[in-house]
mmCIF file of C-alpha atoms in Angstrom:
data_model
loop_
_atom_site.group_PDB
_atom_site.id
_atom_site.type_symbol
_atom_site.label_atom_id
_atom_site.label_comp_id
_atom_site.label_asym_id
_atom_site.label_seq_id
_atom_site.Cartn_x
_atom_site.Cartn_y
_atom_site.Cartn_z
ATOM 1 C CA MET A 1 -53.701 58.770 -138.897
ATOM 2 C CA LYS A 2 -55.422 57.986 -141.994
ATOM 3 C CA HIS A 3 -54.235 61.109 -143.708
ATOM 4 C CA LEU A 4 -50.770 60.463 -142.410
ATOM 5 C CA LEU A 5 -50.836 56.767 -143.732
ATOM 6 C CA LEU A 6 -51.425 57.779 -147.354
ATOM 7 C CA ALA A 7 -49.166 60.710 -147.094
ATOM 8 C CA GLY A 8 -46.474 58.346 -145.641
ATOM 9 C CA MET A 9 -47.194 55.602 -148.548
ATOM 10 C CA VAL A 10 -46.420 58.459 -150.854
ATOM 11 C CA ALA A 11 -43.096 59.443 -149.043
ATOM 12 C CA LEU A 12 -41.873 55.900 -148.942
ATOM 13 C CA GLY A 13 -42.416 55.470 -152.620
ATOM 14 C CA LEU A 14 -45.329 52.784 -151.969
ATOM 15 C CA VAL A 15 -47.527 54.678 -154.064
ATOM 16 C CA GLY A 16 -46.752 55.729 -157.507
ATOM 17 C CA ASN A 17 -49.360 58.079 -158.150
ATOM 18 C CA VAL A 18 -52.285 60.004 -156.332
ATOM 19 C CA GLU A 19 -55.046 61.471 -158.356
ATOM 20 C CA ALA A 20 -57.497 63.771 -156.875
ATOM 21 C CA GLY A 21 -60.935 64.290 -158.343
ATOM 22 C CA ILE A 22 -64.236 62.578 -158.884
ATOM 23 C CA ILE A 23 -64.485 59.061 -157.786
ATOM 24 C CA ALA A 24 -68.085 58.556 -158.950
ATOM 25 C CA SER A 25 -70.879 61.252 -160.159
ATOM 26 C CA THR A 26 -74.184 61.337 -161.970
ATOM 27 C CA ASP A 27 -76.651 64.069 -162.897
ATOM 28 C CA PHE A 28 -79.591 61.719 -163.503
ATOM 29 C CA ASP A 29 -80.268 63.462 -166.748
ATOM 30 C CA GLY A 30 -82.160 60.947 -168.992
ATOM 31 C CA ARG A 31 -82.853 58.473 -166.171
ATOM 32 C CA THR A 32 -85.921 56.351 -166.312
ATOM 33 C CA VAL A 33 -88.095 55.427 -163.149
ATOM 34 C CA SER A 34 -89.961 51.996 -162.547
ATOM 35 C CA GLY A 35 -91.328 51.944 -159.156
ATOM 36 C CA ALA A 36 -88.378 52.659 -156.484
ATOM 37 C CA THR A 37 -85.695 52.169 -159.352
ATOM 38 C CA ALA A 38 -83.990 55.024 -161.334
ATOM 39 C CA SER A 39 -82.101 53.134 -164.288
ATOM 40 C CA ASN A 40 -80.298 54.373 -167.520
ATOM 41 C CA LEU A 41 -78.099 56.521 -165.308
ATOM 42 C CA THR A 42 -74.721 58.061 -166.700
ATOM 43 C CA TRP A 43 -71.919 57.660 -164.430
ATOM 44 C CA THR A 44 -68.365 59.194 -164.331
ATOM 45 C CA VAL A 45 -66.221 56.901 -162.411
ATOM 46 C CA ASN A 46 -62.496 56.822 -161.309
ATOM 47 C CA GLY A 47 -61.345 53.680 -159.264
ATOM 48 C CA VAL A 48 -64.582 52.170 -158.699
ATOM 49 C CA ALA A 49 -67.118 49.922 -160.813
ATOM 50 C CA ASP A 50 -70.127 51.627 -162.421
ATOM 51 C CA PRO A 51 -72.921 51.863 -159.581
ATOM 52 C CA GLY A 52 -75.385 51.338 -162.077
ATOM 53 C CA SER A 53 -79.033 51.778 -161.239
ATOM 54 C CA LEU A 54 -80.175 53.277 -157.817
ATOM 55 C CA THR A 55 -83.305 51.825 -155.815
ATOM 56 C CA ALA A 56 -84.678 53.820 -153.045
ATOM 57 C CA SER A 57 -86.642 52.317 -150.120
ATOM 58 C CA ASP A 58 -89.857 53.685 -151.510
ATOM 59 C CA ASN A 59 -91.288 54.437 -155.156
ATOM 60 C CA LEU A 60 -89.852 57.509 -156.787
ATOM 61 C CA PHE A 61 -91.613 60.391 -158.614
ATOM 62 C CA ASP A 62 -91.560 60.653 -162.398
ATOM 63 C CA THR A 63 -93.436 63.881 -162.580
ATOM 64 C CA PRO A 64 -92.294 66.828 -164.726
ATOM 65 C CA ASP A 65 -90.691 68.539 -161.892
ATOM 66 C CA ALA A 66 -89.140 65.454 -161.030
ATOM 67 C CA GLN A 67 -87.623 64.541 -164.282
ATOM 68 C CA ASN A 68 -83.731 64.232 -164.224
ATOM 69 C CA ILE A 69 -83.537 64.099 -160.368
ATOM 70 C CA PHE A 70 -83.891 61.280 -157.860
ATOM 71 C CA ALA A 71 -87.230 62.021 -156.033
ATOM 72 C CA VAL A 72 -88.700 59.825 -153.585
ATOM 73 C CA ASN A 73 -92.833 59.654 -153.040
ATOM 74 C CA LYS A 74 -92.919 59.455 -149.400
ATOM 75 C CA ASN A 75 -94.034 62.174 -147.076
ATOM 76 C CA PHE A 76 -91.745 62.478 -143.994
ATOM 77 C CA ALA A 77 -94.518 63.580 -141.764
ATOM 78 C CA PRO A 78 -96.757 60.512 -141.763
ATOM 79 C CA ALA A 79 -94.449 58.101 -143.103
ATOM 80 C CA GLY A 80 -90.968 58.799 -142.063
ATOM 81 C CA GLN A 81 -87.357 58.643 -143.604
ATOM 82 C CA TRP A 82 -86.278 57.069 -146.923
ATOM 83 C CA THR A 83 -83.109 55.717 -147.939
ATOM 84 C CA VAL A 84 -81.069 54.936 -150.948
ATOM 85 C CA ASP A 85 -77.621 52.890 -151.321
ATOM 86 C CA ILE A 86 -74.873 53.764 -153.954
ATOM 87 C CA ALA A 87 -72.377 50.851 -154.380
ATOM 88 C CA LEU A 88 -68.735 51.871 -154.151
ATOM 89 C CA ASN A 89 -66.998 48.536 -155.362
ATOM 90 C CA VAL A 90 -63.226 49.499 -155.356
ATOM 91 C CA GLY A 91 -60.814 48.419 -158.173
ATOM 92 C CA SER A 92 -57.182 47.323 -157.725
ATOM 93 C CA SER A 93 -56.138 50.579 -156.258
ATOM 94 C CA ALA A 94 -57.146 51.939 -152.762
ATOM 95 C CA LEU A 95 -59.213 55.159 -152.532
ATOM 96 C CA GLN A 96 -59.335 57.927 -149.985
ATOM 97 C CA LEU A 97 -62.676 59.811 -149.761
ATOM 98 C CA ASP A 98 -63.131 63.379 -149.159
ATOM 99 C CA THR A 99 -66.505 64.910 -149.717
ATOM 100 C CA VAL A 100 -69.762 63.845 -151.093
ATOM 101 C CA THR A 101 -71.781 66.583 -152.585
ATOM 102 C CA LEU A 102 -75.430 66.939 -154.026
ATOM 103 C CA ASP A 103 -78.142 69.286 -154.601
ATOM 104 C CA ALA A 104 -81.351 68.731 -152.550
ATOM 105 C CA TYR A 105 -84.917 69.524 -153.524
ATOM 106 C CA ILE A 106 -88.221 69.508 -151.443
ATOM 107 C CA LEU A 107 -91.495 68.390 -153.354
ATOM 108 C CA ASP A 108 -94.966 68.241 -152.277
ATOM 109 C CA ARG A 109 -97.047 65.050 -152.180
ATOM 110 C CA ASN A 110 -97.962 65.535 -155.994
ATOM 111 C CA GLY A 111 -94.292 65.564 -156.939
ATOM 112 C CA ILE A 112 -94.300 69.315 -157.608
ATOM 113 C CA PHE A 113 -91.561 71.594 -156.364
ATOM 114 C CA GLN A 114 -92.642 72.665 -152.824
ATOM 115 C CA PRO A 115 -93.686 76.305 -152.965
ATOM 116 C CA LYS A 116 -93.138 76.708 -149.209
ATOM 117 C CA ASN A 117 -90.355 76.178 -147.003
ATOM 118 C CA ARG A 118 -90.111 72.601 -145.367
ATOM 119 C CA ASP A 119 -87.631 71.059 -143.049
ATOM 120 C CA LEU A 120 -85.181 68.804 -144.742
ATOM 121 C CA ASP A 121 -82.393 66.781 -143.039
ATOM 122 C CA MET A 122 -79.918 64.337 -144.789
ATOM 123 C CA ARG A 123 -77.361 62.079 -143.657
ATOM 124 C CA ILE A 124 -74.824 59.607 -145.351
ATOM 125 C CA ASP A 125 -73.232 56.495 -143.968
ATOM 126 C CA LEU A 126 -70.305 54.658 -145.155
ATOM 127 C CA LEU A 127 -70.920 51.063 -144.843
ATOM 128 C CA ASN A 128 -68.761 47.862 -145.036
ATOM 129 C CA GLY A 129 -70.649 45.258 -143.079
ATOM 130 C CA GLY A 130 -71.185 47.974 -140.315
ATOM 131 C CA ILE A 131 -71.180 51.741 -140.406
ATOM 132 C CA LEU A 132 -67.641 53.176 -140.728
ATOM 133 C CA ASP A 133 -68.416 56.554 -140.898
ATOM 134 C CA SER A 134 -71.306 59.184 -141.092
ATOM 135 C CA ASP A 135 -72.074 62.779 -141.582
ATOM 136 C CA THR A 136 -75.384 64.787 -141.034
ATOM 137 C CA VAL A 137 -76.588 68.121 -142.647
ATOM 138 C CA ASN A 138 -79.549 69.394 -140.888
ATOM 139 C CA ASN A 139 -81.992 72.155 -141.715
ATOM 140 C CA ILE A 140 -81.002 72.298 -145.561
ATOM 141 C CA TYR A 141 -83.853 74.630 -146.122
ATOM 142 C CA PRO A 142 -83.950 77.596 -143.562
ATOM 143 C CA GLN A 143 -87.264 78.091 -141.983
ATOM 144 C CA ASN A 144 -87.046 81.852 -143.148
ATOM 145 C CA ASP A 145 -86.528 81.054 -146.739
ATOM 146 C CA ASN A 146 -90.015 81.196 -148.102
ATOM 147 C CA PRO A 147 -90.663 80.221 -150.929
ATOM 148 C CA PRO A 148 -87.591 78.054 -151.021
ATOM 149 C CA VAL A 149 -84.801 78.619 -153.272
ATOM 150 C CA GLN A 150 -84.463 75.121 -155.095
ATOM 151 C CA PRO A 151 -82.055 73.515 -155.213
ATOM 152 C CA GLN A 152 -79.878 73.832 -151.935
ATOM 153 C CA PRO A 153 -76.387 72.538 -152.257
ATOM 154 C CA VAL A 154 -75.401 69.819 -149.521
ATOM 155 C CA SER A 155 -71.836 68.763 -148.852
ATOM 156 C CA PHE A 156 -70.960 65.750 -146.422
ATOM 157 C CA ASP A 157 -67.516 65.200 -145.081
ATOM 158 C CA LEU A 158 -66.062 61.931 -145.210
ATOM 159 C CA SER A 159 -62.469 62.757 -145.526
ATOM 160 C CA GLY A 160 -59.600 60.416 -144.287
ATOM 161 C CA ASN A 161 -61.606 57.254 -144.950
ATOM 162 C CA ILE A 162 -59.310 54.914 -146.731
ATOM 163 C CA LEU A 163 -61.282 52.319 -149.083
ATOM 164 C CA ALA A 164 -59.296 49.131 -149.571
ATOM 165 C CA ALA A 165 -58.444 47.755 -153.101
ATOM 166 C CA ASN A 166 -60.779 45.091 -154.295
ATOM 167 C CA THR A 167 -63.361 45.736 -151.629
ATOM 168 C CA ASN A 168 -67.047 46.641 -151.667
ATOM 169 C CA TYR A 169 -68.561 49.716 -149.726
ATOM 170 C CA ILE A 170 -71.979 51.256 -149.723
ATOM 171 C CA LEU A 171 -72.733 55.019 -149.350
ATOM 172 C CA ARG A 172 -76.245 55.131 -147.800
ATOM 173 C CA ILE A 173 -78.228 58.427 -148.101
ATOM 174 C CA THR A 174 -81.094 58.879 -145.589
ATOM 175 C CA ALA A 175 -83.454 61.818 -145.878
ATOM 176 C CA SER A 176 -85.862 62.813 -143.151
ATOM 177 C CA ASN A 177 -87.121 65.905 -141.244
ATOM 178 C CA THR A 178 -87.377 66.914 -137.490
ATOM 179 C CA PRO A 179 -90.625 65.017 -136.004
ATOM 180 C CA GLY A 180 -93.585 67.549 -135.719
ATOM 181 C CA SER A 181 -92.479 69.613 -138.701
ATOM 182 C CA PHE A 182 -94.769 70.115 -141.805
ATOM 183 C CA GLY A 183 -94.811 67.208 -144.125
ATOM 184 C CA ASN A 184 -92.891 67.143 -147.444
ATOM 185 C CA ASN A 185 -91.152 64.937 -149.844
ATOM 186 C CA ALA A 186 -87.479 65.258 -151.094
ATOM 187 C CA GLY A 187 -84.892 64.497 -153.791
ATOM 188 C CA PHE A 188 -81.688 65.189 -154.941
ATOM 189 C CA ASP A 189 -79.515 65.630 -158.044
ATOM 190 C CA ASN A 190 -76.008 66.047 -159.067
ATOM 191 C CA LEU A 191 -74.208 63.503 -156.970
ATOM 192 C CA VAL A 192 -70.598 63.568 -156.740
ATOM 193 C CA VAL A 193 -68.275 61.515 -154.632
ATOM 194 C CA ASN A 194 -64.803 63.098 -154.339
ATOM 195 C CA GLY A 195 -61.488 61.919 -153.260
ATOM 196 C CA MET A 196 -57.974 60.512 -154.126
ATOM 197 C CA VAL A 197 -56.921 57.443 -155.962
ATOM 198 C CA ALA A 198 -53.820 55.855 -154.688
ATOM 199 C CA VAL A 199 -51.766 53.678 -157.284
ATOM 200 C CA PRO A 200 -49.333 51.286 -155.678
ATOM 201 C CA GLU A 201 -46.098 50.558 -157.551
ATOM 202 C CA PRO A 202 -46.384 46.698 -158.529
ATOM 203 C CA SER A 203 -43.028 46.062 -157.014
ATOM 204 C CA THR A 204 -43.893 47.531 -153.589
ATOM 205 C CA PHE A 205 -47.103 45.688 -152.366
ATOM 206 C CA ALA A 206 -45.312 43.608 -150.047
ATOM 207 C CA LEU A 207 -43.894 46.487 -148.331
ATOM 208 C CA LEU A 208 -47.275 48.246 -147.781
ATOM 209 C CA GLY A 209 -47.767 46.431 -144.359
ATOM 210 C CA ILE A 210 -44.201 47.292 -143.097
ATOM 211 C CA GLY A 211 -44.671 51.018 -144.024
ATOM 212 C CA GLY A 212 -48.028 51.078 -142.471
ATOM 213 C CA LEU A 213 -46.643 49.722 -139.099
ATOM 214 C CA ALA A 214 -44.000 52.102 -139.069
ATOM 215 C CA LEU A 215 -46.273 55.064 -139.610
ATOM 216 C CA VAL A 216 -48.650 53.616 -136.903
ATOM 217 C CA GLY A 217 -45.631 53.511 -134.457
ATOM 218 C CA TYR A 218 -44.513 56.952 -135.470
ATOM 219 C CA GLY A 219 -47.791 58.332 -134.723
ATOM 220 C CA VAL A 220 -47.970 56.549 -131.282
ATOM 221 C CA ARG A 221 -44.680 57.906 -130.189
ATOM 222 C CA ARG A 222 -45.533 61.475 -131.462
ATOM 223 C CA ARG A 223 -48.913 61.326 -129.523
ATOM 224 C CA ARG A 224 -46.718 60.060 -126.134
ATOM 225 C CA GLN A 225 -44.152 62.871 -126.770
ATOM 226 C CA GLN A 226 -46.982 65.607 -126.899
ATOM 227 C CA ALA A 227 -48.920 63.818 -123.914
ATOM 228 C CA ALA A 228 -45.414 64.241 -121.905
#
């Protein structure tokens, strides 16, 4: 229905332009670390404000191997998971999310790239007060991959989520491993939030509600016909 709503807005002329591409991205090159915060991030943004610095739930590594990545100094086995929040403060046009991608790394307790395979699971949550959507990728580093090939690409699916204009959201990334697994630390690089930017025509804002109701009604009738 979310896809139908945006497509219907285009068909009804309620959206002047739809741009697919990168909503927000950073490669962490040149970042500086102070405690749990990575600053001096260079963001590419489209339709959202610059997210600025990122602060994890625990301190970050600033070792040679952890340069230019976001790596958290917390070993999963004794200490549990860590999280980091990315602000998506939407501008004057609605957005539709697609995928969120990143490159995952595993490190040892000294902030050195892990020479042996260790389990890593990652989850992403879309938040606005409560959790709107989530996706989890488990077993990012397969157990038979020893030594591990670093980094490993990860793709989360948040497709179909419509972010309202002038509204603030959070993407929360959580890293953990399976209880009972060997301990390790983890980090990521090359964070990319993909999606579409819908640009309403100024003269048609008042029609958005009418068009949305019409599309919802169409969807309900179609499901009833299919059920019959």
